[in-house]
XYZ file of C-alpha atoms in Angstrom:
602
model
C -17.795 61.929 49.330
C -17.471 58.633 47.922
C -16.271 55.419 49.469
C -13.014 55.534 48.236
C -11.976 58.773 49.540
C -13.624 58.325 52.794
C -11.644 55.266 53.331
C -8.360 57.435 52.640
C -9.759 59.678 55.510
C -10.494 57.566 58.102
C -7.758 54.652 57.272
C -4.887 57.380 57.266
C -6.806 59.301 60.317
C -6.128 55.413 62.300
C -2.832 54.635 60.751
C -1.713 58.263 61.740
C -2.855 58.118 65.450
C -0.808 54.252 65.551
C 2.718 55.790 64.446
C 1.774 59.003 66.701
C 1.305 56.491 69.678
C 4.345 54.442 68.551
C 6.629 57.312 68.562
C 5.329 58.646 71.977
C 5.807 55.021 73.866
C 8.705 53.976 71.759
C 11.104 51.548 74.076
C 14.041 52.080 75.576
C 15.156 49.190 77.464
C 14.593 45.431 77.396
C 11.800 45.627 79.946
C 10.108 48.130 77.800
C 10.097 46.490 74.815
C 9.256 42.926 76.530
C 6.740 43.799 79.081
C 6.235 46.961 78.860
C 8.090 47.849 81.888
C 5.120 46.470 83.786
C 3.469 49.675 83.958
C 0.245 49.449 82.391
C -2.442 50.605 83.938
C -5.488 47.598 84.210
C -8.303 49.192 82.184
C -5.604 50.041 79.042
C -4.208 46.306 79.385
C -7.719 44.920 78.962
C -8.390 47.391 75.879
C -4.837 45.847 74.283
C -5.810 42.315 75.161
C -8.925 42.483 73.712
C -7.481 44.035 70.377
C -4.546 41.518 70.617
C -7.066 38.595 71.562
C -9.987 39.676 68.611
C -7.860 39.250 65.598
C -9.236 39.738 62.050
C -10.853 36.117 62.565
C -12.849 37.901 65.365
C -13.665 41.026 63.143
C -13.528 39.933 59.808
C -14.157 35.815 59.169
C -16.213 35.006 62.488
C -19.732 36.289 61.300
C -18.789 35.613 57.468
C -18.432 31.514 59.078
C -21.471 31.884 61.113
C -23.546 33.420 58.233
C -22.896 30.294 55.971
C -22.595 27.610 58.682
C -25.613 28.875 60.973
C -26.071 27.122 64.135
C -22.703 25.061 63.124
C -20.895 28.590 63.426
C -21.373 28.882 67.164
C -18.224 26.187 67.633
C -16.453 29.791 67.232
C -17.869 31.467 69.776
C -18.197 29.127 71.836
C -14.427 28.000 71.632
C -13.229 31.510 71.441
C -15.105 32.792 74.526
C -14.429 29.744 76.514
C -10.699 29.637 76.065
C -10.849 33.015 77.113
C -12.668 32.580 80.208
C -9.966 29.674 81.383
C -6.856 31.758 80.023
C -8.424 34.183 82.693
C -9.138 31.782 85.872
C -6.621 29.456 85.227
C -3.427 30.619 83.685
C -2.866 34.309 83.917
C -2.670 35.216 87.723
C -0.036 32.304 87.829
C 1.836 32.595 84.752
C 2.346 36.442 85.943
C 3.176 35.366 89.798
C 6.112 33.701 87.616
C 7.376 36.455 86.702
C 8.985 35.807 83.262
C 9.040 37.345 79.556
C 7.373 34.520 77.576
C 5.967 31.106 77.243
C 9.240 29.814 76.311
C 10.735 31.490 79.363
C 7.803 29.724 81.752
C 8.514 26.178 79.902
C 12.216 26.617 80.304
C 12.751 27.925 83.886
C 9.795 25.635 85.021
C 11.374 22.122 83.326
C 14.708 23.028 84.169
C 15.685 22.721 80.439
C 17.167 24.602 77.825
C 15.950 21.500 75.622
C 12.239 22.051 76.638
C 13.127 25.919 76.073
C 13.750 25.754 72.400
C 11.289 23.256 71.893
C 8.935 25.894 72.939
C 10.149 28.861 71.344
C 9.619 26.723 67.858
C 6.222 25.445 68.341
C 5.701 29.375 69.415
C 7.178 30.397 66.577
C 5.101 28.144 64.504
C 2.055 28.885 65.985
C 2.832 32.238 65.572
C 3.367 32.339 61.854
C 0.527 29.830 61.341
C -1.701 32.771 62.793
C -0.371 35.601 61.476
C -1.146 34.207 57.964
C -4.929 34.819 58.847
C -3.960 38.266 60.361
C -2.028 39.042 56.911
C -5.542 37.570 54.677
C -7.684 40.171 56.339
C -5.087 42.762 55.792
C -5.082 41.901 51.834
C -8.708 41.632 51.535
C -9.796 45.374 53.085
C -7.397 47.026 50.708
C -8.162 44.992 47.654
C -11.508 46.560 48.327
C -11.637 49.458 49.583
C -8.393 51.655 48.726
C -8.893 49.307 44.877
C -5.010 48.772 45.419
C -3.175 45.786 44.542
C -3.227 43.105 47.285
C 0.811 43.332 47.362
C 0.649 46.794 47.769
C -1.800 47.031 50.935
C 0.466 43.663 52.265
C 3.252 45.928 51.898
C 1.356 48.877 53.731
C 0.053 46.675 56.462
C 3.883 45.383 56.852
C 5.396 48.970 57.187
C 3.034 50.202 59.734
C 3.127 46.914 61.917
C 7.216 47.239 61.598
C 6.948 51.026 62.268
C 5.480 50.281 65.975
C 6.473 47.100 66.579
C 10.146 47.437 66.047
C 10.248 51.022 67.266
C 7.905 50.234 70.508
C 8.198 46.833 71.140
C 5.201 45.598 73.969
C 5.339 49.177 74.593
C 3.934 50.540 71.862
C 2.235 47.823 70.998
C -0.080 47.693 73.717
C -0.830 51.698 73.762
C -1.671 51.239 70.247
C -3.302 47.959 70.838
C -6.038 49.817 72.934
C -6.156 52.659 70.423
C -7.281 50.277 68.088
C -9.765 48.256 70.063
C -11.806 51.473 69.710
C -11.770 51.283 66.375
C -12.397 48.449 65.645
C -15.522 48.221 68.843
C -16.666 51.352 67.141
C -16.618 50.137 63.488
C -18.267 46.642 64.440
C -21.167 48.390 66.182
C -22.067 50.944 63.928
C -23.130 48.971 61.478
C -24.784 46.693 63.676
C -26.797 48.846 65.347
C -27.882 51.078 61.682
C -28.968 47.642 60.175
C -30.894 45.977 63.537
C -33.102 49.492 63.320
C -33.580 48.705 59.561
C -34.441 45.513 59.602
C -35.805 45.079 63.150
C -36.594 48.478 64.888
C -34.541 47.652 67.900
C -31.622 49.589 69.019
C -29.684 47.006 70.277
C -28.370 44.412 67.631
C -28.686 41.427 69.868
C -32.398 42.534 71.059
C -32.849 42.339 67.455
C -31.315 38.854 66.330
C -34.497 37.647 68.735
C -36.558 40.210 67.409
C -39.288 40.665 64.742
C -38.882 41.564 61.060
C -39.899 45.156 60.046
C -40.567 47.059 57.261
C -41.217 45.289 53.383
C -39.549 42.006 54.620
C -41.280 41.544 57.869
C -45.214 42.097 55.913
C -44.621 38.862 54.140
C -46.434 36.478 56.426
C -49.880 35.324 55.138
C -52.163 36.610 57.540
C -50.662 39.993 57.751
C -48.796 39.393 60.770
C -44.847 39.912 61.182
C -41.991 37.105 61.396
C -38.950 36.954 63.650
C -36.025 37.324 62.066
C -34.574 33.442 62.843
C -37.497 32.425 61.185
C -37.465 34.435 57.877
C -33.711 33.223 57.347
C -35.287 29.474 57.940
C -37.544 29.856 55.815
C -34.996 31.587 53.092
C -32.779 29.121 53.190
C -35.141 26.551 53.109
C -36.483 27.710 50.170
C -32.532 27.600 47.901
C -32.394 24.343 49.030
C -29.980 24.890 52.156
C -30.146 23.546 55.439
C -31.784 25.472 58.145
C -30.365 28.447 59.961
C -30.763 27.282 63.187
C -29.914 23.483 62.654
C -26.893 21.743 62.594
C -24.700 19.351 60.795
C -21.670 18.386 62.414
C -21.549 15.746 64.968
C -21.399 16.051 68.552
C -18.224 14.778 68.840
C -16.560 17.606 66.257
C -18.569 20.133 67.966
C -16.709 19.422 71.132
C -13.128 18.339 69.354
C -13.354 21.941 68.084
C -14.843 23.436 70.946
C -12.019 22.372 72.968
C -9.223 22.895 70.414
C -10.148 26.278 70.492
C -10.379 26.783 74.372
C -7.123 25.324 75.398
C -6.040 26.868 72.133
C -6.969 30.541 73.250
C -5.601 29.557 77.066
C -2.197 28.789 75.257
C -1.322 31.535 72.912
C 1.920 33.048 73.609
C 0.964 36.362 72.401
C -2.209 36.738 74.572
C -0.697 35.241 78.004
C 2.194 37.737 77.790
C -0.705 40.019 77.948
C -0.345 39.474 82.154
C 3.476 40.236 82.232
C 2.541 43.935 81.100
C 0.665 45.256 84.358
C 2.807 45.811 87.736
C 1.043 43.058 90.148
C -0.807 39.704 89.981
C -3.856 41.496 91.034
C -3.416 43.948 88.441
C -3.998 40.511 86.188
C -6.893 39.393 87.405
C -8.410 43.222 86.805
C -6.904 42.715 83.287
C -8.587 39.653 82.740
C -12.213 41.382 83.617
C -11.831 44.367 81.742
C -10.428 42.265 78.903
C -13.328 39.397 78.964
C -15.994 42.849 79.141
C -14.462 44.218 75.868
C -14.440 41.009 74.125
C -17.869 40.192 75.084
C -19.463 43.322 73.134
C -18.023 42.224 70.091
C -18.432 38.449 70.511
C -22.367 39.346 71.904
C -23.037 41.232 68.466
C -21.548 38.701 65.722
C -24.367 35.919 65.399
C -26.342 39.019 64.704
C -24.455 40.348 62.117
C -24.003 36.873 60.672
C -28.215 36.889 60.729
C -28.640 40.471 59.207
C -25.597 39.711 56.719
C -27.504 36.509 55.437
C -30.660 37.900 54.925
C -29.809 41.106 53.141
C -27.636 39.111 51.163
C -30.663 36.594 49.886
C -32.900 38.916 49.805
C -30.717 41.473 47.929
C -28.773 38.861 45.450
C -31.291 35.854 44.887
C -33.253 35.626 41.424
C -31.921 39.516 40.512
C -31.335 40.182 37.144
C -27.387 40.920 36.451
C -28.536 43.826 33.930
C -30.669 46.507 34.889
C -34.269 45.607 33.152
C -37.038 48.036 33.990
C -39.640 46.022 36.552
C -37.696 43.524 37.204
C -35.016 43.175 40.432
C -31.539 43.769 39.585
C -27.976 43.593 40.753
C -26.977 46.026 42.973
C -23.431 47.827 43.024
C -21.748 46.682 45.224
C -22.212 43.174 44.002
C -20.214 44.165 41.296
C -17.708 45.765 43.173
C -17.018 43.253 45.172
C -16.273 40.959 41.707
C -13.364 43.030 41.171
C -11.431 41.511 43.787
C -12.504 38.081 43.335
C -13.917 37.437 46.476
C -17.150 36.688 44.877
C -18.230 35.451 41.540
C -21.078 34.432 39.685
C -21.255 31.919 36.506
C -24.646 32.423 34.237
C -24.562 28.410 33.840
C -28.657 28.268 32.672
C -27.756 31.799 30.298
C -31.108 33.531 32.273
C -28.706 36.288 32.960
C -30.224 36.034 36.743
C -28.527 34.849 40.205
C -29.430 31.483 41.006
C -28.224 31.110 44.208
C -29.319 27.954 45.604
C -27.402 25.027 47.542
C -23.998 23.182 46.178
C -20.845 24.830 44.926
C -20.825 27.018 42.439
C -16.839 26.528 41.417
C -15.483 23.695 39.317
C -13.317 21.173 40.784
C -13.285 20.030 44.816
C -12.772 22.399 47.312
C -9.164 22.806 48.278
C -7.248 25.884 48.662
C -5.041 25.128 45.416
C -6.954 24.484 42.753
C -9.363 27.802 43.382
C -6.734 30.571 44.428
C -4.960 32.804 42.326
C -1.642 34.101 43.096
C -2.807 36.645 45.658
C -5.556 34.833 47.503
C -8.307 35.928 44.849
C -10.948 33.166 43.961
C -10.696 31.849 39.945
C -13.472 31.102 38.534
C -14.178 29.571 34.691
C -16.608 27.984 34.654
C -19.254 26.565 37.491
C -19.372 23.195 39.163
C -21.906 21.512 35.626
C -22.935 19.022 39.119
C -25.210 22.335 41.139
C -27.400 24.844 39.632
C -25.732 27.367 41.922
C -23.810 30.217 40.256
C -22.712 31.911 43.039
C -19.615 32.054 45.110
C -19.401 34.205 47.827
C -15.912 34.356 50.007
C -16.868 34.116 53.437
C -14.626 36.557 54.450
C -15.900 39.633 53.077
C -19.509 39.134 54.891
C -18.603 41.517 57.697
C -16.791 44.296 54.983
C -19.859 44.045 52.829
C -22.580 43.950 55.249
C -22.668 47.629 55.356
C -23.077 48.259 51.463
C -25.374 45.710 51.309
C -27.755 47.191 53.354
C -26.872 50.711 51.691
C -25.651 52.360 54.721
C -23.843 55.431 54.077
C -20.642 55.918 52.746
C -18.552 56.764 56.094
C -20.138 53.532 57.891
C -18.585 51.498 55.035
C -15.008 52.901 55.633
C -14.858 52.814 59.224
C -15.416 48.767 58.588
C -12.632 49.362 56.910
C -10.554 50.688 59.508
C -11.792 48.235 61.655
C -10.678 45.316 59.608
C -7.629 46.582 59.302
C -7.542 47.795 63.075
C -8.153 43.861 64.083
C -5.876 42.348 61.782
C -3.191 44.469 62.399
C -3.137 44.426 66.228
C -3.390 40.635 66.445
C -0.365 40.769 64.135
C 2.088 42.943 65.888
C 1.425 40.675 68.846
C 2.356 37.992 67.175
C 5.572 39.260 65.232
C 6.340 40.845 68.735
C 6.767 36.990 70.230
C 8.610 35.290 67.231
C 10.843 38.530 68.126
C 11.240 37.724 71.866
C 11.584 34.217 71.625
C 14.660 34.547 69.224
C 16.238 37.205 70.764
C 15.667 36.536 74.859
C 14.959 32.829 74.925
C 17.168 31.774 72.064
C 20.071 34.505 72.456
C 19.886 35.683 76.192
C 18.924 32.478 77.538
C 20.302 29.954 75.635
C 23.006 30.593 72.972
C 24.826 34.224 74.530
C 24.365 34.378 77.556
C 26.569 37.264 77.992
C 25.071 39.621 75.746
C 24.266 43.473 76.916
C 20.842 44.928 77.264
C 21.654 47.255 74.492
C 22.586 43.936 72.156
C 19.678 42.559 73.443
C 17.478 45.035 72.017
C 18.811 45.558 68.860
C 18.364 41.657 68.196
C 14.857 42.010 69.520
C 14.505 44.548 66.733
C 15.767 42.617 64.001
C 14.163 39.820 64.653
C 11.140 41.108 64.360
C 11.623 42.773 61.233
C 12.368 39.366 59.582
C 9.566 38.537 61.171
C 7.353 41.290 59.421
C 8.856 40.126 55.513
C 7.714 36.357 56.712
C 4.528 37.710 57.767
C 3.901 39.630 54.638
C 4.669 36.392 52.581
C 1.709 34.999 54.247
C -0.064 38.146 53.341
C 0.068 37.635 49.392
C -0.078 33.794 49.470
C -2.993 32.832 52.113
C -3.512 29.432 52.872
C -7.317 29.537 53.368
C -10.389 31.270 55.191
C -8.586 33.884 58.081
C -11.053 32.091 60.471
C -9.882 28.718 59.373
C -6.444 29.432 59.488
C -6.313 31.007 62.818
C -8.477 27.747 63.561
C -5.532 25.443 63.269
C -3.229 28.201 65.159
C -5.207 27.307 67.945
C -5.271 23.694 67.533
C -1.358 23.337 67.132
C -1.201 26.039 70.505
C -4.035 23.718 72.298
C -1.634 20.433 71.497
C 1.354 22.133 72.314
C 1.218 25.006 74.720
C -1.490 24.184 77.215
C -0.766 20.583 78.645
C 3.513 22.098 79.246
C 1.520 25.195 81.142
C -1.348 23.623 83.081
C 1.199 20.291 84.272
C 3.784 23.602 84.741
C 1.143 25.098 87.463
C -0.377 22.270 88.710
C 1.632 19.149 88.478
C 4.992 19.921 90.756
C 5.910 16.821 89.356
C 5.823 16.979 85.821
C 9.278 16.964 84.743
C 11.305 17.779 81.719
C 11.241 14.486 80.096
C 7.634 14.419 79.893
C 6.669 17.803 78.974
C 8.980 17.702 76.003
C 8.069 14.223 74.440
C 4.180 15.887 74.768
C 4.944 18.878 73.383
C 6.744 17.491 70.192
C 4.114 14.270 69.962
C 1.416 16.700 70.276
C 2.207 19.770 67.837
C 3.727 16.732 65.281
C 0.276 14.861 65.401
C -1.262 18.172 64.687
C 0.243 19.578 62.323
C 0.595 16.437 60.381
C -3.285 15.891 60.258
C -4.043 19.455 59.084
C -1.536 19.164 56.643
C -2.875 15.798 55.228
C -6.791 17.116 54.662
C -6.319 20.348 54.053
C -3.340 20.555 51.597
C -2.430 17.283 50.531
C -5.697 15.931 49.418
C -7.605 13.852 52.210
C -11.467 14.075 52.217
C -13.797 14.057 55.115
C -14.929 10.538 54.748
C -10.942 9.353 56.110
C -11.854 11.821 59.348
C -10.282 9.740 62.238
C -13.375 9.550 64.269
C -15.593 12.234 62.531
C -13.047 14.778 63.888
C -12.238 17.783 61.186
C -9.237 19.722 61.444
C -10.455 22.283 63.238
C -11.259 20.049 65.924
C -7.763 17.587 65.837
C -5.882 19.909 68.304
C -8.199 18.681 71.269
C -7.109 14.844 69.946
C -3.239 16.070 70.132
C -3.683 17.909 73.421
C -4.895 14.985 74.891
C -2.318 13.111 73.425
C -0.018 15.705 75.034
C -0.603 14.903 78.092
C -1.037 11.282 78.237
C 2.864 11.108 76.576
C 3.848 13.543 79.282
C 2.248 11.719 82.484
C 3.494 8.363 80.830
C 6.787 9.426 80.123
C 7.196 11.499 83.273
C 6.352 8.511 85.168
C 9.186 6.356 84.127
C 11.857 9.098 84.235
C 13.462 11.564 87.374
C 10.996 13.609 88.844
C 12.367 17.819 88.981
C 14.340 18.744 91.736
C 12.936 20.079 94.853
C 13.918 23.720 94.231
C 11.526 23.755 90.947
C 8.788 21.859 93.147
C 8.822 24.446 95.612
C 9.120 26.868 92.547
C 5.765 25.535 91.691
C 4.244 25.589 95.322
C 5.420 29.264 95.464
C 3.407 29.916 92.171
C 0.187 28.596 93.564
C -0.089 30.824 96.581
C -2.618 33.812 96.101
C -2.147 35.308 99.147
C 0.744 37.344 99.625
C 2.186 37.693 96.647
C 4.717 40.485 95.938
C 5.210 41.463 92.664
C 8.139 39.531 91.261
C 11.531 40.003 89.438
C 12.607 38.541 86.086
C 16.109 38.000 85.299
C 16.857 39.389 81.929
């Protein structure tokens, strides 16, 4: 069977066993649809969170941006791990001793505030859609490519079976098919891995290999007979077309950190992973979350830089100096280069008329590099004509590295769908998290908590529901008009959640007197700084050289969280401190021992 059809199989297989699950666990109350009815078992929580947490960034983007940045790319995993690892230890067992639905909930109970309430449910909101635009991305780029529909259409498909479970299921569903998915999408990320370490390496285990030895044709190329670790080949490959070496770096130390940290606090202050913990019945039940949860995520995270490794080479080795016609003796194209051209994720300009693939260093587009002038309508790169300044002619989107590393090293056809369904697996599972908290904050911290107090469960519910249907046709406009890279995008998710979100939560747990007054001038100077810097170099025209400090935009949320907090201490200092019921709120939250699993008021 071809591609195609096996892609049909195994994609509808997936999507099949998601509505299944949906309709089995659909919700029935508040509680349900919330939290789940806090009855998730430990093990099944850490397979959702994991899904939840490794978004199509994680999947999809994250060895695509350590491919082409090389030692630069580890900022990701680095970030990404790390925020993990203090969501874990220093948020979750507390944030569930509280008791509550959401974020916005925590912020608003804890700062005695409806103010500091809505001010949270719209930077979670915007945080929210900001990541679900990458989530979208990688849903429009698998089926451009592999079911060779129209980018609208698989948007549209992606959008009816997120809706399906997360309106019908709420957390319910969404977490049983959150952990159906992580084993998709585990499975389909180390498949591959594993079939092209043995090819290239002759280890079994892909990160054995990423330290290992070439083998076969490309490891005999050493003078003296002997073979060459794989690190080494792709130095000496890159080297060679003029790029900077693998295993070097270019950014400065201080952006490495600014984005290192952006990302940490960022990960410890997504809404949609922390109400993760608000899903199993008891605080220890969190910490077991956490575990399982960090164990999951570690087998993907351990396994990118080696994709990113095996992707690079085969790609250099495969694409570099091959003819673009088939000429007898002489290397040529292979398919799935020109597959891949069809969706415009990848494009090559003959600019010397050799008819060969020059692919050396410098762009290969024409004008600079923002997300405007080089998009088409649906996301797809447009290229004319090639940058006259570079003798490169080729482009290569960075997010199909991971969806194309198994046809590039000719693996069979099966291996190359079941990517597939793990693309669409990841993206899709970070999503429905995400939709599911723009639908909670409206309709329990805006409605039940704020604006109607007196509304019925059954009310409740039904706003929940339409909420989050709005919420899908929002996220699907994201979907067809993509404002960059999915890793980049979900980068500045995290930076607007590590300026807002994670000074209001770790003052919230730690500082009994951090009041209202504070937290809320943070929050707003925080996400506002933020937001206002991304938007300035990435879609309004700044260049790198106006960088306040060096610090990219990737990296500006660890600037605004600090920012956060110094306007909340400040400000906090000056104004009333919280009354003494919310400090001993606070006290309460901070006590390990004893605690009883608690009630939330709904």
């Amino acid at each position: 069977m071809d591609v195609q059809t096996w892609t049909f199989l195994i994609v509808g297989g997936t999507f099949a066993l998601y509505i299944g699950i949906a309709i089995w666990s659909r919700a029935s109350t508040t509680g349900d649809f919330y939290i789940a009815g806090r009855g998730v078992h430990p093990l099944v929580n850490g397979m959702a969170t994991g899904a939840d947490w490794m978004s199509a960034a994680s999947f999809i983007s994250m060895a695509g941006l350590i491919s082409f940045m090389g030692y630069d790319g580890a900022v990701y995993l680095m970030g990404w791990t790390g925020g993990y690892v203090l969501l874990a230890l220093l948020l979750a067992p507390y944030l569930r001793k509280f008791g509550k639905f959401t974020v916005p909930d925590f912020v608003g109970d804890r700062y005695y505030s409806n103010g500091a309430r809505i001010v949270a449910v719209v930077c979670a909101v915007f945080v929210s859609f900001t990541y679900v635009a990458g989530q979208m991305r990688g849903v429009g780029v698998v089926f451009s490519r592999f079911l060779e529909v129209d980018i609208n259409v698989g948007v549209a498909i992606g959008m009816a079976i997120v809706f399906f479970y997360a309106v019908l299921g709420g957390m319910k569903g969404i977490t049983y098919t959150q952990a159906a998915q992580y084993c998709v999408l585990i499975f389909a990320y180390l498949v591959p891995a594993i079939f092209i370490s043995i090819l290239l390496t002759d280890h079994l285990i892909p990160q054995i290999g990423f330290g290992g030895a070439l083998g076969g044709a490309i490891g005999s190329q050493v003078a003296d007979g002997s073979t060459i670790k794989l690190l080494d080949k792709l130095n000496q490959l890159n080297t060679e077309l003029g790029f900077a070496e693998y295993t070097s770096g270019s950014k400065s130390t201080l952006d490495i950190l600014c984005i290192t940290g952006a990302l940490m606090a960022g990960t410890a202050g997504l809404p949609h992973v922390i109400v993760r913990f608000y899903t199993v019945p008891r605080v220890r039940d969190a910490r077991l979350s956490a575990g399982w949860a960090l164990f999951f995520i570690a087998l993907l995270y351990t396994t990118a830089p080696a994709v990113a490794a095996f992707a690079r080479t085969n790609l250099i080795e495969s694409v570099s100096e091959a003819n673009y016609a088939t000429v007898e003796g002489e290397k040529s194209i292979p398919q799935w280069f020109k597959t891949w051209e069809d969706t415009g994720l990848l494009a090559w300009v003959d600019k010397n008329g050799d008819g060969k693939v020059q692919y050396v260093a410098g762009k290969a587009l024409a004008g600079k590099p923002s997300f405007t002038d080089q998009r088409g309508a649906h996301g797809e790169r447009l290229v004319s004509n090639g940058n006259p300044d570079t003798k490169n002619e080729l482009y290569v989107d960075r997010d199909i590295i991971v969806l194309a590393n198994p046809e590039i090293a000719d693996l069979p056809a099966w291996v190359i769908a079941l990517v597939a369904a793990g693309g669409l697996a990841a993206a899709l599972s970070t999503a429905a998290g995400l939709l599911l908290v723009v639908s909670t904050s409206i309709s329990h911290d805006l409605l039940k908590r704020v604006f109607v107090p007196s509304i019925s469960e059954k009310q409740e519910l039904l706003a929940a529901r339409v909420a989050a249907a709005f919420a899908v046709l929002i996220a699907g406009y994201f979907g067809i008009n993509p404002p960059g890279f999915v890793a980049q995008v979900v980068a500045f998710a995290f930076g607007l959640a590590a300026s807002s979100f994670f000074p209001a939560i770790i003052l919230g747990v730690f500082a009994k007197k951090a009041n209202r007054e504070g937290v809320i001038a943070g929050m707003l100077v925080g996400i506002t700084f933020t937001a206002a810097y991304i938007i300035y170099f990435k879609f309004l025209g700044g260049t790198s050289d106006q960088f306040w400090f060096g610090i990219s935009p990737e990296g500006i949320g660890a600037l605004g969280m600090v920012l956060n907090f110094v306007v909340a201490l400040v400000v906090g200092r000056f104004t009333p401190p919280p009354p003494q019921d919310v400090q001993d709120m606070v006290e309460h939250i901070r006590i390990p021992a004893g605690a009883s699993a608690p009630t939330a008021t709904h």
